[in-house]
Coordinates of C-alpha atoms in Angstrom, one line a residue:
X229 CA 4.1 11.4 -11.6
X230 CA 7.4 9.9 -12.6
X231 CA 8.4 9.8 -16.2
X232 CA 9.1 6.5 -17.9
X233 CA 12.9 7.3 -17.8
X234 CA 12.7 7.9 -14.1
X235 CA 10.7 4.7 -13.4
X236 CA 13.3 2.8 -15.3
X237 CA 16.0 4.0 -12.8
X238 CA 14.1 2.2 -9.9
X239 CA 15.5 -1.3 -9.8
X240 CA 13.3 -3.9 -8.1
X241 CA 15.3 -6.7 -6.5
X242 CA 13.9 -10.0 -5.1
X243 CA 16.3 -11.9 -2.9
X244 CA 16.0 -15.7 -3.0
X245 CA 12.2 -15.9 -3.6
X246 CA 10.9 -19.4 -3.2
X247 CA 7.4 -19.3 -4.9
X248 CA 7.3 -18.4 -8.6
X249 CA 3.7 -17.3 -8.1
X250 CA 5.0 -14.6 -5.7
X251 CA 7.5 -13.5 -8.3
X252 CA 4.7 -13.2 -10.9
X253 CA 2.6 -11.2 -8.4
X254 CA 5.4 -8.7 -8.0
X255 CA 5.8 -8.4 -11.8
X256 CA 2.1 -7.8 -12.1
X257 CA 2.2 -5.1 -9.4
X258 CA 5.2 -3.5 -11.1
X259 CA 3.3 -3.4 -14.4
X260 CA 0.3 -1.8 -12.6
X261 CA 2.4 1.2 -11.6
X262 CA 4.7 1.4 -14.6
X263 CA 7.9 -0.1 -13.2
X264 CA 9.9 -2.4 -15.5
X265 CA 13.3 -3.3 -14.0
X266 CA 13.5 -6.5 -12.0
X267 CA 16.4 -8.5 -10.8
X268 CA 16.0 -11.9 -9.1
X269 CA 18.8 -13.1 -6.8
X270 CA 19.3 -16.8 -6.5
X271 CA 15.7 -17.9 -7.0
X272 CA 14.7 -21.2 -5.4
X273 CA 12.7 -22.5 -8.4
X274 CA 14.4 -22.6 -11.9
X275 CA 11.2 -22.0 -13.8
X276 CA 10.2 -18.7 -12.2
X277 CA 9.9 -16.9 -15.5
X278 CA 6.9 -19.0 -16.4
X279 CA 4.8 -17.8 -13.4
X280 CA 1.1 -17.6 -14.4
X281 CA 0.4 -15.0 -11.8
X282 CA 2.3 -12.4 -13.9
X283 CA -1.0 -11.3 -15.5
X284 CA -0.3 -8.6 -18.1
X285 CA 3.4 -8.7 -17.3
X286 CA 4.9 -11.8 -18.9
X287 CA 7.5 -9.8 -20.8
X288 CA 8.7 -8.2 -17.6
X289 CA 9.6 -11.7 -16.3
X290 CA 11.3 -12.6 -19.6
X291 CA 13.4 -9.4 -19.4
X292 CA 14.2 -9.7 -15.7
X293 CA 17.9 -10.3 -14.9
X294 CA 18.9 -13.2 -12.7
X295 CA 22.0 -12.9 -10.5
X296 CA 23.8 -15.2 -8.1
X297 CA 24.3 -12.7 -5.3
X298 CA 22.9 -9.5 -3.9
X299 CA 26.1 -7.5 -4.4
X300 CA 26.0 -8.3 -8.1
X301 CA 22.3 -7.3 -8.3
X302 CA 23.0 -3.8 -6.8
X303 CA 26.4 -3.2 -8.4
X304 CA 25.3 -0.1 -10.4
X305 CA 22.9 1.4 -7.8
X306 CA 23.8 4.5 -5.8
X307 CA 21.0 4.3 -3.2
X308 CA 20.0 0.8 -1.9
X309 CA 16.8 0.4 0.1
X310 CA 15.9 -2.7 2.0
X311 CA 12.3 -3.4 3.0
X312 CA 10.8 -5.1 6.0
X313 CA 9.2 -4.8 9.4
X314 CA 10.9 -4.1 12.7
X315 CA 9.4 -7.1 14.4
X316 CA 12.2 -9.3 15.8
X317 CA 14.8 -7.1 14.1
X318 CA 17.2 -4.5 15.6
X319 CA 18.2 -2.3 12.6
X320 CA 21.8 -1.2 12.1
X321 CA 21.0 1.4 9.5
X322 CA 18.6 4.4 9.4
X323 CA 15.0 3.4 9.3
X324 CA 12.2 5.3 7.5
X325 CA 8.5 4.4 7.3
X326 CA 7.1 3.7 3.8
X327 CA 5.2 7.0 3.7
X328 CA 8.5 8.8 4.2
X329 CA 10.3 7.1 1.4
X330 CA 9.3 9.2 -1.6
X331 CA 11.2 12.4 -0.5
X332 CA 14.4 10.3 -0.1
X333 CA 14.2 9.1 -3.6
X334 CA 13.2 12.4 -5.3
X335 CA 16.7 14.0 -5.5
X336 CA 18.6 10.8 -6.5
X337 CA 16.1 10.3 -9.4
X338 CA 16.3 14.0 -10.3
X339 CA 20.1 13.6 -10.6
X340 CA 19.7 10.6 -12.8
X341 CA 20.9 8.0 -10.3
X342 CA 19.8 4.4 -10.1
X343 CA 18.0 3.3 -7.0
X344 CA 17.4 -0.3 -5.7
X345 CA 14.4 -1.4 -3.8
X346 CA 15.0 -4.8 -2.3
X347 CA 12.5 -7.4 -1.0
X348 CA 13.6 -10.5 0.9
X349 CA 12.5 -14.1 0.8
X350 CA 9.0 -15.1 1.9
X351 CA 9.9 -17.0 5.0
X352 CA 12.0 -14.5 6.9
X353 CA 12.6 -11.4 4.8
X354 CA 16.0 -9.8 4.3
X355 CA 18.8 -11.2 6.6
X356 CA 21.2 -9.1 8.6
X357 CA 23.8 -9.9 6.0
X358 CA 21.5 -8.7 3.2
X359 CA 20.7 -5.4 5.0
X360 CA 24.4 -4.7 5.5
X361 CA 24.4 -3.7 1.8
X362 CA 21.5 -1.3 2.3
X363 CA 21.8 2.5 3.0
X364 CA 18.3 2.5 4.6
X365 CA 15.7 0.1 5.9
X366 CA 12.2 0.9 4.8
X367 CA 9.6 -0.2 7.3
X368 CA 6.2 -1.2 6.1
X369 CA 4.0 -0.5 9.1
X370 CA 1.6 -3.4 9.9
X371 CA -0.6 -4.5 12.8
X372 CA 1.7 -6.1 15.4
X373 CA -0.7 -9.1 15.5
X374 CA 0.1 -9.8 11.9
X375 CA 3.5 -8.2 11.1
X376 CA 4.4 -10.1 7.9
X377 CA 3.0 -9.5 4.4
X378 CA 2.8 -11.6 1.3
X379 CA 5.6 -10.7 -1.0
X380 CA 3.4 -9.5 -3.8
X381 CA 1.2 -7.4 -1.5
X382 CA 4.2 -5.8 0.1
X383 CA 5.6 -4.9 -3.3
X384 CA 2.3 -3.5 -4.5
X385 CA 2.0 -1.2 -1.4
X386 CA 5.6 0.1 -2.0
X387 CA 5.0 0.7 -5.8
X388 CA 1.8 2.6 -5.1
X389 CA 3.6 4.9 -2.6
X390 CA 6.4 5.6 -5.1
X391 CA 4.0 6.2 -8.0
X392 CA 1.7 8.4 -6.0
X393 CA 4.1 10.4 -3.8
X394 CA 7.3 11.0 -5.7
X395 CA 7.2 14.4 -7.5
X396 CA 10.0 14.6 -10.0
X397 CA 9.4 16.9 -13.0
X398 CA 11.0 16.4 -16.4
X399 CA 13.5 19.3 -15.9
X400 CA 15.9 17.2 -13.9
X401 CA 16.3 14.2 -16.2
X402 CA 20.0 14.9 -16.8
X403 CA 22.2 16.2 -14.0
X404 CA 23.2 19.9 -14.4
X405 CA 26.8 20.6 -15.1
X406 CA 27.3 22.2 -11.7
X407 CA 25.6 19.4 -9.8
X408 CA 27.3 18.1 -6.7
X409 CA 29.6 15.0 -7.0
X410 CA 27.3 11.9 -7.2
X411 CA 27.4 9.1 -4.7
X412 CA 29.5 6.0 -5.4
X413 CA 27.8 2.9 -6.7
X414 CA 27.3 -0.1 -4.5
X415 CA 30.1 -1.8 -6.5
X416 CA 32.5 1.1 -5.8
X417 CA 31.8 0.8 -2.1
X418 CA 32.4 -2.9 -2.1
X419 CA 35.7 -2.4 -3.9
X420 CA 36.7 0.1 -1.2
X421 CA 35.5 -2.3 1.6
X422 CA 37.5 -5.2 0.1
X423 CA 40.6 -3.1 -0.1
X424 CA 40.3 -1.9 3.5
X425 CA 39.8 -5.5 4.6
X426 CA 42.9 -6.5 2.8
X427 CA 44.8 -3.8 4.7
X428 CA 43.3 -5.0 7.9
X429 CA 44.4 -8.5 7.2
X430 CA 47.9 -7.4 6.3
X431 CA 48.3 -5.7 9.6
X432 CA 46.8 -8.6 11.6
X433 CA 44.1 -6.3 12.8
X434 CA 41.9 -9.1 14.2
X435 CA 41.8 -12.9 14.4
X436 CA 40.2 -14.9 11.7
X437 CA 37.1 -15.5 13.9
X438 CA 36.4 -11.8 13.8
X439 CA 36.9 -11.2 10.1
X440 CA 33.3 -11.8 9.0
X441 CA 32.0 -9.5 11.7
X442 CA 34.5 -6.8 10.7
X443 CA 33.5 -7.2 7.0
X444 CA 29.8 -6.7 8.0
X445 CA 30.5 -3.6 10.1
X446 CA 32.7 -2.1 7.4
X447 CA 30.0 -2.4 4.8
X448 CA 27.5 -0.7 7.1
X449 CA 30.0 2.1 8.1
X450 CA 30.8 3.0 4.5
X451 CA 27.1 3.3 3.6
X452 CA 26.5 5.4 6.7
X453 CA 29.3 7.8 5.9
X454 CA 27.5 9.0 2.7
X455 CA 30.8 9.4 0.8
X456 CA 30.6 10.9 -2.7
X457 CA 32.3 9.4 -5.7
X458 CA 35.4 11.7 -5.4
X459 CA 35.9 10.8 -1.7
X460 CA 35.6 7.1 -2.5
X461 CA 38.3 7.5 -5.2
X462 CA 40.6 9.3 -2.7
X463 CA 40.1 6.7 -0.1
X464 CA 40.9 4.0 -2.6
X465 CA 44.2 5.8 -3.3
X466 CA 45.0 6.2 0.4
X467 CA 44.5 2.5 1.2
X468 CA 46.2 1.3 -2.0
X469 CA 49.3 3.3 -1.0
X470 CA 49.1 1.9 2.6
X471 CA 48.8 -1.6 1.3
X472 CA 51.7 -1.1 -1.1
X473 CA 53.9 0.2 1.7
X474 CA 52.9 -2.7 3.9
X475 CA 53.8 -5.3 1.3
X476 CA 57.0 -3.5 0.3
X477 CA 58.1 -3.4 4.0
X478 CA 58.0 -7.2 4.2
X479 CA 60.6 -7.5 1.4
X480 CA 63.0 -4.8 2.6

């Protein structure tokens, strides 16, 4: 079973939830399996912290962080996992079934990295834009005749799988000195993506009508490349130098 320190590295993120009762149900399920870190992105109702459905977990709602955007919520996470079904969705990132998730999270947790598990709004789940910030889409298999799940139920199923299947001993709580270079945080990748986009804009790479699509594809590509932190720093240096040369050339 995970230690308390390791469970605290799993960040549960709810994107634009509409019903406070569902937020409370997620909090209760988190408490059932020992998870404590919740972030809520742009909740629909302002009084969600008062949800009565958070039986046994009112403090978890009080301590939860509220953010205005998904990038802000995952800024310090090195592995970002979106959840959903494949019904009416063509994924653009690797897909794993829920029962295959635990092995993917074992090593990041052993290395002391923070992992985000994201749930979308009740009506439609995570959008294509939301998923562009995710390294992996976690499929929750369901009967095709009823593919959608209640938010609280979906969360509870995921938390059980993590609590029951992840095997991380206490030896790896702190990364060893000879550990490989860690992955960049989501915030680091966004900084790189924004810089590359600025270079593309400076070179008139594409018309304005294509800039949003290019931005989306760039986020996906950087996450599929699995860069480490050192590679990300080097790439930042390359593109900053290119941008400097481009701007300098305009004034010479």
